[in-house]
Amino acid sequence: MFKKIIVPVDISVLDKGLDILTKASELVDPEGSIVLLHVVEEIPSYLAIDVPVDLMDNAVNDARDKLQELRSRAKVDAEIELRTGPPAREILASAKAHQADLILVASHRPDLSNYLIGSTADRVVRHAACSVLVRR
């Protein structure tokens, strides 16, 4: 059993999020806790001038709503955390900040782009200071 589990979720694939959140609830210690995390990627500065000013605020609010819905669908008590920045870096930062002993991350079937630049799950696995469970 794990005391603190970080569950990063891509809100565009909520079914995978439901799966890994449910799995986390099975793995967490009765006195442990789960952090349900979503990372909103920042808009590159060269594009920022062409997008509405409130785009990031809207993205964060939308993510919060979807995570709350996911949490209630899974019937799991989890803290919701939202971060902005590169996903892998922010997942690792969250795990460090919470002193997590497990990151439970969903992954997809790798394609050629994963072999060239790597996926978020790959980066998390390579650089995490705690255990990482990758669920397909």
Short mmCIF file of N, CA, C and O in Angstrom, two decimals:
data_model
loop_
_atom_site.label_atom_id
_atom_site.label_comp_id
_atom_site.label_asym_id
_atom_site.label_seq_id
_atom_site.Cartn_x
_atom_site.Cartn_y
_atom_site.Cartn_z
N MET A 1 0.83 -1.18 0.00
CA MET A 1 0.00 0.00 0.00
C MET A 1 0.89 1.25 0.00
O MET A 1 1.94 1.27 0.60
N PHE A 2 0.39 2.28 -0.65
CA PHE A 2 1.15 3.51 -0.80
C PHE A 2 0.49 4.63 0.00
O PHE A 2 -0.73 4.74 0.04
N LYS A 3 1.31 5.49 0.58
CA LYS A 3 0.82 6.58 1.43
C LYS A 3 0.35 7.78 0.61
O LYS A 3 -0.62 8.43 0.96
N LYS A 4 1.07 8.10 -0.47
CA LYS A 4 0.74 9.28 -1.28
C LYS A 4 0.92 8.90 -2.75
O LYS A 4 2.01 8.54 -3.18
N ILE A 5 -0.18 8.97 -3.50
CA ILE A 5 -0.16 8.61 -4.92
C ILE A 5 -0.53 9.83 -5.75
O ILE A 5 -1.55 10.47 -5.50
N ILE A 6 0.30 10.13 -6.73
CA ILE A 6 0.02 11.18 -7.70
C ILE A 6 -0.61 10.53 -8.92
O ILE A 6 -0.07 9.57 -9.47
N VAL A 7 -1.77 11.03 -9.34
CA VAL A 7 -2.48 10.49 -10.50
C VAL A 7 -2.64 11.61 -11.53
O VAL A 7 -3.59 12.38 -11.48
N PRO A 8 -1.67 11.72 -12.45
CA PRO A 8 -1.80 12.75 -13.50
C PRO A 8 -2.80 12.29 -14.55
O PRO A 8 -2.76 11.15 -15.00
N VAL A 9 -3.70 13.20 -14.94
CA VAL A 9 -4.76 12.86 -15.88
C VAL A 9 -4.76 13.84 -17.05
O VAL A 9 -4.69 15.05 -16.85
N ASP A 10 -4.86 13.29 -18.23
CA ASP A 10 -5.07 14.09 -19.44
C ASP A 10 -6.58 14.21 -19.59
O ASP A 10 -7.27 13.21 -19.83
N ILE A 11 -7.12 15.42 -19.44
CA ILE A 11 -8.57 15.57 -19.44
C ILE A 11 -9.21 15.31 -20.79
O ILE A 11 -10.42 15.19 -20.89
N SER A 12 -8.39 15.19 -21.85
CA SER A 12 -8.96 14.85 -23.16
C SER A 12 -9.24 13.35 -23.27
O SER A 12 -9.88 12.90 -24.21
N VAL A 13 -8.75 12.57 -22.30
CA VAL A 13 -8.97 11.11 -22.29
C VAL A 13 -9.45 10.72 -20.90
O VAL A 13 -8.75 10.04 -20.16
N LEU A 14 -10.66 11.12 -20.55
CA LEU A 14 -11.16 10.91 -19.19
C LEU A 14 -11.40 9.44 -18.85
O LEU A 14 -11.34 9.07 -17.68
N ASP A 15 -11.64 8.59 -19.85
CA ASP A 15 -11.83 7.17 -19.55
C ASP A 15 -10.56 6.56 -18.97
O ASP A 15 -10.63 5.75 -18.04
N LYS A 16 -9.41 6.93 -19.52
CA LYS A 16 -8.15 6.46 -18.95
C LYS A 16 -7.94 7.04 -17.56
O LYS A 16 -7.42 6.37 -16.67
N GLY A 17 -8.36 8.28 -17.39
CA GLY A 17 -8.26 8.90 -16.08
C GLY A 17 -9.09 8.18 -15.04
O GLY A 17 -8.66 7.96 -13.91
N LEU A 18 -10.30 7.78 -15.43
CA LEU A 18 -11.17 7.03 -14.53
C LEU A 18 -10.52 5.69 -14.17
O LEU A 18 -10.53 5.28 -13.01
N ASP A 19 -9.92 5.05 -15.14
CA ASP A 19 -9.26 3.76 -14.92
C ASP A 19 -8.12 3.89 -13.91
O ASP A 19 -8.04 3.12 -12.95
N ILE A 20 -7.23 4.87 -14.12
CA ILE A 20 -6.07 4.97 -13.23
C ILE A 20 -6.46 5.52 -11.85
O ILE A 20 -5.85 5.15 -10.85
N LEU A 21 -7.48 6.36 -11.78
CA LEU A 21 -7.93 6.85 -10.48
C LEU A 21 -8.55 5.71 -9.67
O LEU A 21 -8.31 5.58 -8.46
N THR A 22 -9.31 4.86 -10.33
CA THR A 22 -9.89 3.69 -9.66
C THR A 22 -8.78 2.75 -9.18
O THR A 22 -8.83 2.24 -8.06
N LYS A 23 -7.76 2.54 -10.01
CA LYS A 23 -6.63 1.69 -9.62
C LYS A 23 -5.89 2.29 -8.43
O LYS A 23 -5.51 1.58 -7.51
N ALA A 24 -5.71 3.61 -8.44
CA ALA A 24 -5.03 4.28 -7.33
C ALA A 24 -5.80 4.06 -6.03
O ALA A 24 -5.18 3.85 -4.98
N SER A 25 -7.13 4.09 -6.10
CA SER A 25 -7.94 3.90 -4.88
C SER A 25 -7.76 2.49 -4.32
O SER A 25 -7.93 2.28 -3.11
N GLU A 26 -7.41 1.54 -5.17
CA GLU A 26 -7.14 0.17 -4.72
C GLU A 26 -5.76 0.04 -4.09
O GLU A 26 -5.53 -0.86 -3.29
N LEU A 27 -4.83 0.92 -4.49
CA LEU A 27 -3.44 0.81 -4.05
C LEU A 27 -3.09 1.71 -2.87
O LEU A 27 -2.04 1.53 -2.25
N VAL A 28 -3.94 2.68 -2.58
CA VAL A 28 -3.62 3.63 -1.52
C VAL A 28 -3.88 3.03 -0.14
O VAL A 28 -4.84 2.28 0.06
N ASP A 29 -2.99 3.35 0.77
CA ASP A 29 -3.13 2.93 2.15
C ASP A 29 -4.40 3.55 2.74
O ASP A 29 -4.77 4.66 2.37
N PRO A 30 -5.09 2.86 3.64
CA PRO A 30 -6.31 3.43 4.23
C PRO A 30 -6.10 4.82 4.84
O PRO A 30 -7.02 5.63 4.89
N GLU A 31 -4.89 5.11 5.29
CA GLU A 31 -4.60 6.42 5.85
C GLU A 31 -3.80 7.29 4.87
O GLU A 31 -3.35 8.37 5.23
N GLY A 32 -3.66 6.82 3.64
CA GLY A 32 -2.93 7.56 2.62
C GLY A 32 -3.83 8.51 1.87
O GLY A 32 -5.00 8.68 2.18
N SER A 33 -3.26 9.14 0.83
CA SER A 33 -4.06 10.08 0.05
C SER A 33 -3.65 10.06 -1.41
O SER A 33 -2.56 9.61 -1.77
N ILE A 34 -4.56 10.56 -2.24
CA ILE A 34 -4.38 10.61 -3.69
C ILE A 34 -4.44 12.06 -4.13
O ILE A 34 -5.31 12.81 -3.68
N VAL A 35 -3.53 12.43 -5.03
CA VAL A 35 -3.55 13.75 -5.64
C VAL A 35 -3.90 13.56 -7.11
O VAL A 35 -3.18 12.90 -7.85
N LEU A 36 -5.03 14.08 -7.50
CA LEU A 36 -5.50 14.03 -8.89
C LEU A 36 -4.98 15.28 -9.58
O LEU A 36 -5.37 16.39 -9.23
N LEU A 37 -4.10 15.09 -10.54
CA LEU A 37 -3.34 16.19 -11.13
C LEU A 37 -3.61 16.35 -12.62
O LEU A 37 -3.71 15.36 -13.34
N HIS A 38 -3.73 17.59 -13.05
CA HIS A 38 -3.75 17.89 -14.49
C HIS A 38 -2.79 19.05 -14.73
O HIS A 38 -2.75 20.00 -13.94
N VAL A 39 -2.03 18.94 -15.81
CA VAL A 39 -1.09 19.99 -16.18
C VAL A 39 -1.58 20.65 -17.46
O VAL A 39 -1.76 19.98 -18.48
N VAL A 40 -1.79 21.95 -17.37
CA VAL A 40 -2.17 22.74 -18.55
C VAL A 40 -0.87 23.25 -19.16
O VAL A 40 -0.10 23.95 -18.49
N GLU A 41 -0.65 22.87 -20.40
CA GLU A 41 0.58 23.32 -21.07
C GLU A 41 0.48 24.79 -21.42
O GLU A 41 -0.56 25.27 -21.87
N GLU A 42 1.57 25.50 -21.18
CA GLU A 42 1.61 26.92 -21.49
C GLU A 42 1.69 27.13 -23.00
O GLU A 42 2.21 26.30 -23.73
N ILE A 43 1.18 28.26 -23.42
CA ILE A 43 1.22 28.62 -24.84
C ILE A 43 2.57 29.27 -25.12
O ILE A 43 2.99 30.17 -24.37
N PRO A 44 3.28 28.81 -26.15
CA PRO A 44 4.57 29.44 -26.48
C PRO A 44 4.38 30.94 -26.71
O PRO A 44 3.37 31.38 -27.25
N SER A 45 5.36 31.70 -26.29
CA SER A 45 5.25 33.17 -26.35
C SER A 45 5.03 33.69 -27.76
O SER A 45 4.34 34.69 -27.96
N TYR A 46 5.58 33.01 -28.76
CA TYR A 46 5.40 33.49 -30.14
C TYR A 46 3.96 33.29 -30.62
O TYR A 46 3.54 33.90 -31.60
N LEU A 47 3.17 32.47 -29.94
CA LEU A 47 1.76 32.28 -30.28
C LEU A 47 0.82 33.06 -29.37
O LEU A 47 -0.34 33.29 -29.71
N ALA A 48 1.32 33.46 -28.22
CA ALA A 48 0.47 34.08 -27.20
C ALA A 48 -0.23 35.34 -27.69
O ALA A 48 -1.35 35.64 -27.28
N ILE A 49 0.37 36.05 -28.59
CA ILE A 49 -0.22 37.29 -29.09
C ILE A 49 -1.47 37.03 -29.93
O ILE A 49 -2.33 37.89 -30.06
N ASP A 50 -1.58 35.83 -30.49
CA ASP A 50 -2.69 35.51 -31.38
C ASP A 50 -3.86 34.80 -30.70
O ASP A 50 -4.80 34.42 -31.37
N VAL A 51 -3.77 34.59 -29.41
CA VAL A 51 -4.84 33.86 -28.72
C VAL A 51 -5.54 34.79 -27.71
O VAL A 51 -4.95 35.76 -27.23
N PRO A 52 -6.78 34.51 -27.38
CA PRO A 52 -7.50 35.34 -26.40
C PRO A 52 -6.78 35.38 -25.05
O PRO A 52 -6.17 34.40 -24.62
N VAL A 53 -6.88 36.49 -24.39
CA VAL A 53 -6.19 36.72 -23.12
C VAL A 53 -6.62 35.71 -22.05
O VAL A 53 -5.80 35.25 -21.26
N ASP A 54 -7.88 35.35 -22.04
CA ASP A 54 -8.39 34.46 -20.99
C ASP A 54 -8.32 32.97 -21.35
O ASP A 54 -8.89 32.15 -20.66
N LEU A 55 -7.59 32.62 -22.39
CA LEU A 55 -7.50 31.22 -22.82
C LEU A 55 -6.95 30.32 -21.72
O LEU A 55 -7.51 29.26 -21.44
N MET A 56 -5.87 30.73 -21.08
CA MET A 56 -5.28 29.90 -20.02
C MET A 56 -6.22 29.78 -18.82
O MET A 56 -6.37 28.70 -18.26
N ASP A 57 -6.87 30.89 -18.45
CA ASP A 57 -7.82 30.83 -17.33
C ASP A 57 -8.96 29.88 -17.64
O ASP A 57 -9.38 29.09 -16.78
N ASN A 58 -9.46 29.94 -18.87
CA ASN A 58 -10.54 29.05 -19.28
C ASN A 58 -10.08 27.59 -19.27
O ASN A 58 -10.84 26.70 -18.86
N ALA A 59 -8.85 27.34 -19.72
CA ALA A 59 -8.32 25.97 -19.74
C ALA A 59 -8.20 25.42 -18.31
O ALA A 59 -8.54 24.26 -18.06
N VAL A 60 -7.73 26.24 -17.39
CA VAL A 60 -7.60 25.82 -16.00
C VAL A 60 -8.97 25.55 -15.38
O VAL A 60 -9.17 24.53 -14.71
N ASN A 61 -9.91 26.43 -15.61
CA ASN A 61 -11.27 26.24 -15.06
C ASN A 61 -11.94 25.01 -15.64
O ASN A 61 -12.61 24.26 -14.92
N ASP A 62 -11.78 24.79 -16.94
CA ASP A 62 -12.33 23.60 -17.59
C ASP A 62 -11.71 22.33 -17.01
O ASP A 62 -12.40 21.36 -16.72
N ALA A 63 -10.40 22.36 -16.81
CA ALA A 63 -9.71 21.19 -16.24
C ALA A 63 -10.21 20.91 -14.82
O ALA A 63 -10.46 19.76 -14.46
N ARG A 64 -10.38 21.96 -14.03
CA ARG A 64 -10.88 21.79 -12.65
C ARG A 64 -12.27 21.14 -12.66
O ARG A 64 -12.52 20.19 -11.91
N ASP A 65 -13.15 21.62 -13.53
CA ASP A 65 -14.49 21.06 -13.62
C ASP A 65 -14.45 19.58 -14.01
O ASP A 65 -15.15 18.75 -13.42
N LYS A 66 -13.62 19.25 -14.98
CA LYS A 66 -13.54 17.85 -15.44
C LYS A 66 -12.92 16.95 -14.38
O LYS A 66 -13.34 15.79 -14.23
N LEU A 67 -11.94 17.44 -13.64
CA LEU A 67 -11.35 16.64 -12.57
C LEU A 67 -12.35 16.41 -11.44
O LEU A 67 -12.41 15.32 -10.87
N GLN A 68 -13.14 17.42 -11.12
CA GLN A 68 -14.17 17.24 -10.09
C GLN A 68 -15.21 16.22 -10.54
O GLN A 68 -15.64 15.38 -9.74
N GLU A 69 -15.58 16.28 -11.81
CA GLU A 69 -16.53 15.29 -12.36
C GLU A 69 -15.93 13.89 -12.31
O GLU A 69 -16.59 12.93 -11.91
N LEU A 70 -14.67 13.77 -12.69
CA LEU A 70 -13.98 12.48 -12.67
C LEU A 70 -13.91 11.93 -11.25
O LEU A 70 -14.18 10.75 -11.03
N ARG A 71 -13.58 12.77 -10.32
CA ARG A 71 -13.49 12.36 -8.91
C ARG A 71 -14.83 11.84 -8.41
O ARG A 71 -14.90 10.82 -7.72
N SER A 72 -15.91 12.53 -8.77
CA SER A 72 -17.22 12.07 -8.31
C SER A 72 -17.67 10.80 -9.03
O SER A 72 -18.29 9.94 -8.41
N ARG A 73 -17.34 10.67 -10.31
CA ARG A 73 -17.66 9.42 -11.03
C ARG A 73 -16.94 8.22 -10.43
O ARG A 73 -17.50 7.13 -10.34
N ALA A 74 -15.69 8.43 -10.02
CA ALA A 74 -14.90 7.33 -9.46
C ALA A 74 -15.23 7.07 -7.99
O ALA A 74 -14.85 6.04 -7.45
N LYS A 75 -15.94 8.03 -7.38
CA LYS A 75 -16.28 7.93 -5.95
C LYS A 75 -15.01 7.72 -5.10
O LYS A 75 -14.95 6.84 -4.25
N VAL A 76 -14.00 8.57 -5.41
CA VAL A 76 -12.71 8.49 -4.74
C VAL A 76 -12.42 9.84 -4.09
O VAL A 76 -12.63 10.88 -4.70
N ASP A 77 -11.95 9.78 -2.86
CA ASP A 77 -11.55 11.00 -2.18
C ASP A 77 -10.14 11.35 -2.64
O ASP A 77 -9.19 10.63 -2.33
N ALA A 78 -10.01 12.42 -3.41
CA ALA A 78 -8.71 12.83 -3.93
C ALA A 78 -8.61 14.34 -3.93
O ALA A 78 -9.59 15.04 -4.19
N GLU A 79 -7.42 14.82 -3.63
CA GLU A 79 -7.13 16.25 -3.71
C GLU A 79 -6.92 16.60 -5.18
O GLU A 79 -6.23 15.86 -5.91
N ILE A 80 -7.49 17.69 -5.64
CA ILE A 80 -7.30 18.13 -7.02
C ILE A 80 -6.20 19.17 -7.07
O ILE A 80 -6.19 20.11 -6.27
N GLU A 81 -5.27 18.96 -7.99
CA GLU A 81 -4.17 19.92 -8.16
C GLU A 81 -4.06 20.25 -9.64
O GLU A 81 -4.07 19.36 -10.49
N LEU A 82 -3.93 21.54 -9.94
CA LEU A 82 -3.73 22.02 -11.31
C LEU A 82 -2.41 22.75 -11.38
O LEU A 82 -2.10 23.56 -10.50
N ARG A 83 -1.65 22.46 -12.42
CA ARG A 83 -0.36 23.11 -12.64
C ARG A 83 -0.28 23.55 -14.09
O ARG A 83 -0.98 22.99 -14.94
N THR A 84 0.60 24.49 -14.37
CA THR A 84 0.86 24.89 -15.74
C THR A 84 2.34 24.72 -16.04
O THR A 84 3.18 24.93 -15.17
N GLY A 85 2.61 24.29 -17.28
CA GLY A 85 3.99 24.09 -17.70
C GLY A 85 4.12 22.81 -18.48
O GLY A 85 3.12 22.18 -18.86
N PRO A 86 5.36 22.37 -18.72
CA PRO A 86 5.58 21.09 -19.40
C PRO A 86 5.07 19.93 -18.52
O PRO A 86 5.43 19.86 -17.33
N PRO A 87 4.26 19.04 -19.06
CA PRO A 87 3.63 18.00 -18.24
C PRO A 87 4.59 17.14 -17.42
O PRO A 87 4.39 16.98 -16.22
N ALA A 88 5.60 16.58 -18.05
CA ALA A 88 6.50 15.69 -17.30
C ALA A 88 7.18 16.43 -16.15
O ALA A 88 7.24 15.92 -15.02
N ARG A 89 7.66 17.63 -16.41
CA ARG A 89 8.32 18.41 -15.37
C ARG A 89 7.38 18.70 -14.20
O ARG A 89 7.74 18.58 -13.03
N GLU A 90 6.14 19.06 -14.51
CA GLU A 90 5.19 19.40 -13.46
C GLU A 90 4.70 18.18 -12.69
O GLU A 90 4.43 18.26 -11.49
N ILE A 91 4.59 17.05 -13.35
CA ILE A 91 4.23 15.79 -12.65
C ILE A 91 5.32 15.45 -11.64
O ILE A 91 5.05 15.11 -10.48
N LEU A 92 6.57 15.52 -12.09
CA LEU A 92 7.70 15.23 -11.19
C LEU A 92 7.78 16.24 -10.04
O LEU A 92 8.05 15.87 -8.90
N ALA A 93 7.51 17.51 -10.33
CA ALA A 93 7.53 18.54 -9.29
C ALA A 93 6.42 18.29 -8.26
O ALA A 93 6.63 18.47 -7.06
N SER A 94 5.26 17.88 -8.73
CA SER A 94 4.16 17.57 -7.82
C SER A 94 4.51 16.39 -6.92
O SER A 94 4.26 16.42 -5.71
N ALA A 95 5.09 15.36 -7.51
CA ALA A 95 5.49 14.18 -6.73
C ALA A 95 6.50 14.57 -5.66
O ALA A 95 6.41 14.11 -4.51
N LYS A 96 7.44 15.42 -6.02
CA LYS A 96 8.45 15.87 -5.05
C LYS A 96 7.81 16.72 -3.96
O LYS A 96 8.08 16.52 -2.77
N ALA A 97 6.94 17.66 -4.34
CA ALA A 97 6.30 18.55 -3.38
C ALA A 97 5.44 17.78 -2.37
O ALA A 97 5.38 18.14 -1.20
N HIS A 98 4.80 16.72 -2.84
CA HIS A 98 3.90 15.94 -1.97
C HIS A 98 4.62 14.77 -1.31
O HIS A 98 3.98 13.99 -0.59
N GLN A 99 5.90 14.59 -1.62
CA GLN A 99 6.67 13.45 -1.13
C GLN A 99 5.95 12.13 -1.45
O GLN A 99 5.76 11.27 -0.59
N ALA A 100 5.53 12.02 -2.71
CA ALA A 100 4.78 10.85 -3.16
C ALA A 100 5.66 9.61 -3.17
O ALA A 100 6.87 9.69 -3.40
N ASP A 101 5.04 8.48 -2.93
CA ASP A 101 5.77 7.23 -3.07
C ASP A 101 5.31 6.43 -4.29
O ASP A 101 5.84 5.36 -4.56
N LEU A 102 4.35 6.98 -5.07
CA LEU A 102 3.93 6.36 -6.32
C LEU A 102 3.32 7.41 -7.24
O LEU A 102 2.56 8.26 -6.79
N ILE A 103 3.70 7.31 -8.51
CA ILE A 103 3.03 8.06 -9.57
C ILE A 103 2.35 7.01 -10.43
O ILE A 103 3.00 6.08 -10.90
N LEU A 104 1.05 7.13 -10.60
CA LEU A 104 0.28 6.18 -11.42
C LEU A 104 -0.16 6.92 -12.67
O LEU A 104 -1.02 7.80 -12.61
N VAL A 105 0.44 6.58 -13.79
CA VAL A 105 0.23 7.33 -15.02
C VAL A 105 -0.30 6.41 -16.12
O VAL A 105 0.09 5.26 -16.21
N ALA A 106 -1.21 6.95 -16.93
CA ALA A 106 -1.74 6.20 -18.08
C ALA A 106 -0.81 6.41 -19.26
O ALA A 106 -0.14 7.44 -19.38
N SER A 107 -0.77 5.45 -20.14
CA SER A 107 0.04 5.57 -21.34
C SER A 107 -0.75 5.02 -22.51
O SER A 107 -1.72 4.30 -22.35
N HIS A 108 -0.31 5.38 -23.68
CA HIS A 108 -0.93 4.87 -24.90
C HIS A 108 0.08 3.97 -25.61
O HIS A 108 1.23 3.86 -25.20
N ARG A 109 -0.35 3.33 -26.65
CA ARG A 109 0.56 2.50 -27.44
C ARG A 109 1.58 3.40 -28.12
O ARG A 109 1.21 4.39 -28.76
N PRO A 110 2.88 3.11 -27.98
CA PRO A 110 3.88 4.00 -28.57
C PRO A 110 3.86 3.95 -30.09
O PRO A 110 3.56 2.93 -30.69
N ASP A 111 4.16 5.10 -30.68
CA ASP A 111 4.32 5.16 -32.13
C ASP A 111 5.70 5.73 -32.42
O ASP A 111 6.52 5.92 -31.52
N LEU A 112 5.98 6.01 -33.68
CA LEU A 112 7.31 6.46 -34.07
C LEU A 112 7.72 7.74 -33.34
O LEU A 112 8.88 7.88 -32.94
N SER A 113 6.79 8.64 -33.10
CA SER A 113 7.16 9.90 -32.42
C SER A 113 7.68 9.65 -31.01
O SER A 113 8.54 10.38 -30.53
N ASN A 114 7.20 8.60 -30.34
CA ASN A 114 7.68 8.29 -29.00
C ASN A 114 9.13 7.84 -29.01
O ASN A 114 9.87 8.09 -28.07
N TYR A 115 9.52 7.17 -30.08
CA TYR A 115 10.90 6.71 -30.16
C TYR A 115 11.84 7.87 -30.46
O TYR A 115 13.01 7.83 -30.12
N LEU A 116 11.35 8.89 -31.10
CA LEU A 116 12.19 10.04 -31.45
C LEU A 116 12.27 11.07 -30.34
O LEU A 116 13.34 11.57 -30.03
N ILE A 117 11.14 11.43 -29.75
CA ILE A 117 11.15 12.48 -28.73
C ILE A 117 10.66 12.01 -27.37
O ILE A 117 10.89 12.66 -26.38
N GLY A 118 9.99 10.88 -27.29
CA GLY A 118 9.54 10.34 -26.02
C GLY A 118 8.22 10.92 -25.57
O GLY A 118 7.87 12.04 -25.90
N SER A 119 7.47 10.14 -24.82
CA SER A 119 6.18 10.59 -24.32
C SER A 119 6.34 11.11 -22.89
O SER A 119 7.38 10.95 -22.26
N THR A 120 5.29 11.71 -22.38
CA THR A 120 5.29 12.20 -21.01
C THR A 120 5.55 11.05 -20.04
O THR A 120 6.36 11.17 -19.12
N ALA A 121 4.86 9.93 -20.25
CA ALA A 121 5.05 8.78 -19.36
C ALA A 121 6.51 8.31 -19.38
O ALA A 121 7.07 7.98 -18.33
N ASP A 122 7.13 8.29 -20.56
CA ASP A 122 8.53 7.88 -20.66
C ASP A 122 9.42 8.79 -19.81
O ASP A 122 10.31 8.33 -19.10
N ARG A 123 9.20 10.08 -19.92
CA ARG A 123 10.02 11.04 -19.17
C ARG A 123 9.80 10.89 -17.67
O ARG A 123 10.75 10.98 -16.89
N VAL A 124 8.56 10.68 -17.27
CA VAL A 124 8.28 10.51 -15.85
C VAL A 124 8.98 9.26 -15.32
O VAL A 124 9.62 9.30 -14.27
N VAL A 125 8.90 8.17 -16.05
CA VAL A 125 9.55 6.93 -15.63
C VAL A 125 11.06 7.12 -15.49
O VAL A 125 11.67 6.68 -14.51
N ARG A 126 11.67 7.80 -16.46
CA ARG A 126 13.13 7.98 -16.43
C ARG A 126 13.61 8.88 -15.30
O ARG A 126 14.71 8.70 -14.80
N HIS A 127 12.82 9.85 -14.90
CA HIS A 127 13.32 10.87 -13.97
C HIS A 127 12.69 10.86 -12.58
O HIS A 127 13.10 11.65 -11.72
N ALA A 128 11.71 10.03 -12.34
CA ALA A 128 11.02 10.03 -11.04
C ALA A 128 11.92 9.51 -9.93
O ALA A 128 12.70 8.58 -10.12
N ALA A 129 11.76 10.12 -8.76
CA ALA A 129 12.50 9.69 -7.58
C ALA A 129 11.72 8.63 -6.79
O ALA A 129 12.24 8.07 -5.84
N CYS A 130 10.48 8.38 -7.20
CA CYS A 130 9.64 7.38 -6.52
C CYS A 130 9.22 6.32 -7.54
O CYS A 130 9.55 6.41 -8.72
N SER A 131 8.48 5.36 -7.08
CA SER A 131 7.98 4.31 -7.97
C SER A 131 6.97 4.90 -8.96
O SER A 131 6.24 5.83 -8.63
N VAL A 132 6.95 4.33 -10.17
CA VAL A 132 6.01 4.76 -11.20
C VAL A 132 5.33 3.51 -11.76
O VAL A 132 6.01 2.55 -12.12
N LEU A 133 4.01 3.55 -11.81
CA LEU A 133 3.24 2.47 -12.41
C LEU A 133 2.61 3.04 -13.67
O LEU A 133 1.87 4.03 -13.60
N VAL A 134 2.95 2.44 -14.81
CA VAL A 134 2.39 2.88 -16.09
C VAL A 134 1.31 1.90 -16.47
O VAL A 134 1.54 0.71 -16.59
N ARG A 135 0.12 2.42 -16.63
CA ARG A 135 -1.05 1.58 -16.96
C ARG A 135 -1.48 1.85 -18.39
O ARG A 135 -1.70 2.99 -18.77
N ARG A 136 -1.57 0.81 -19.17
CA ARG A 136 -2.02 0.94 -20.57
C ARG A 136 -3.49 0.67 -20.68
O ARG A 136 -4.09 -0.04 -20.02
#
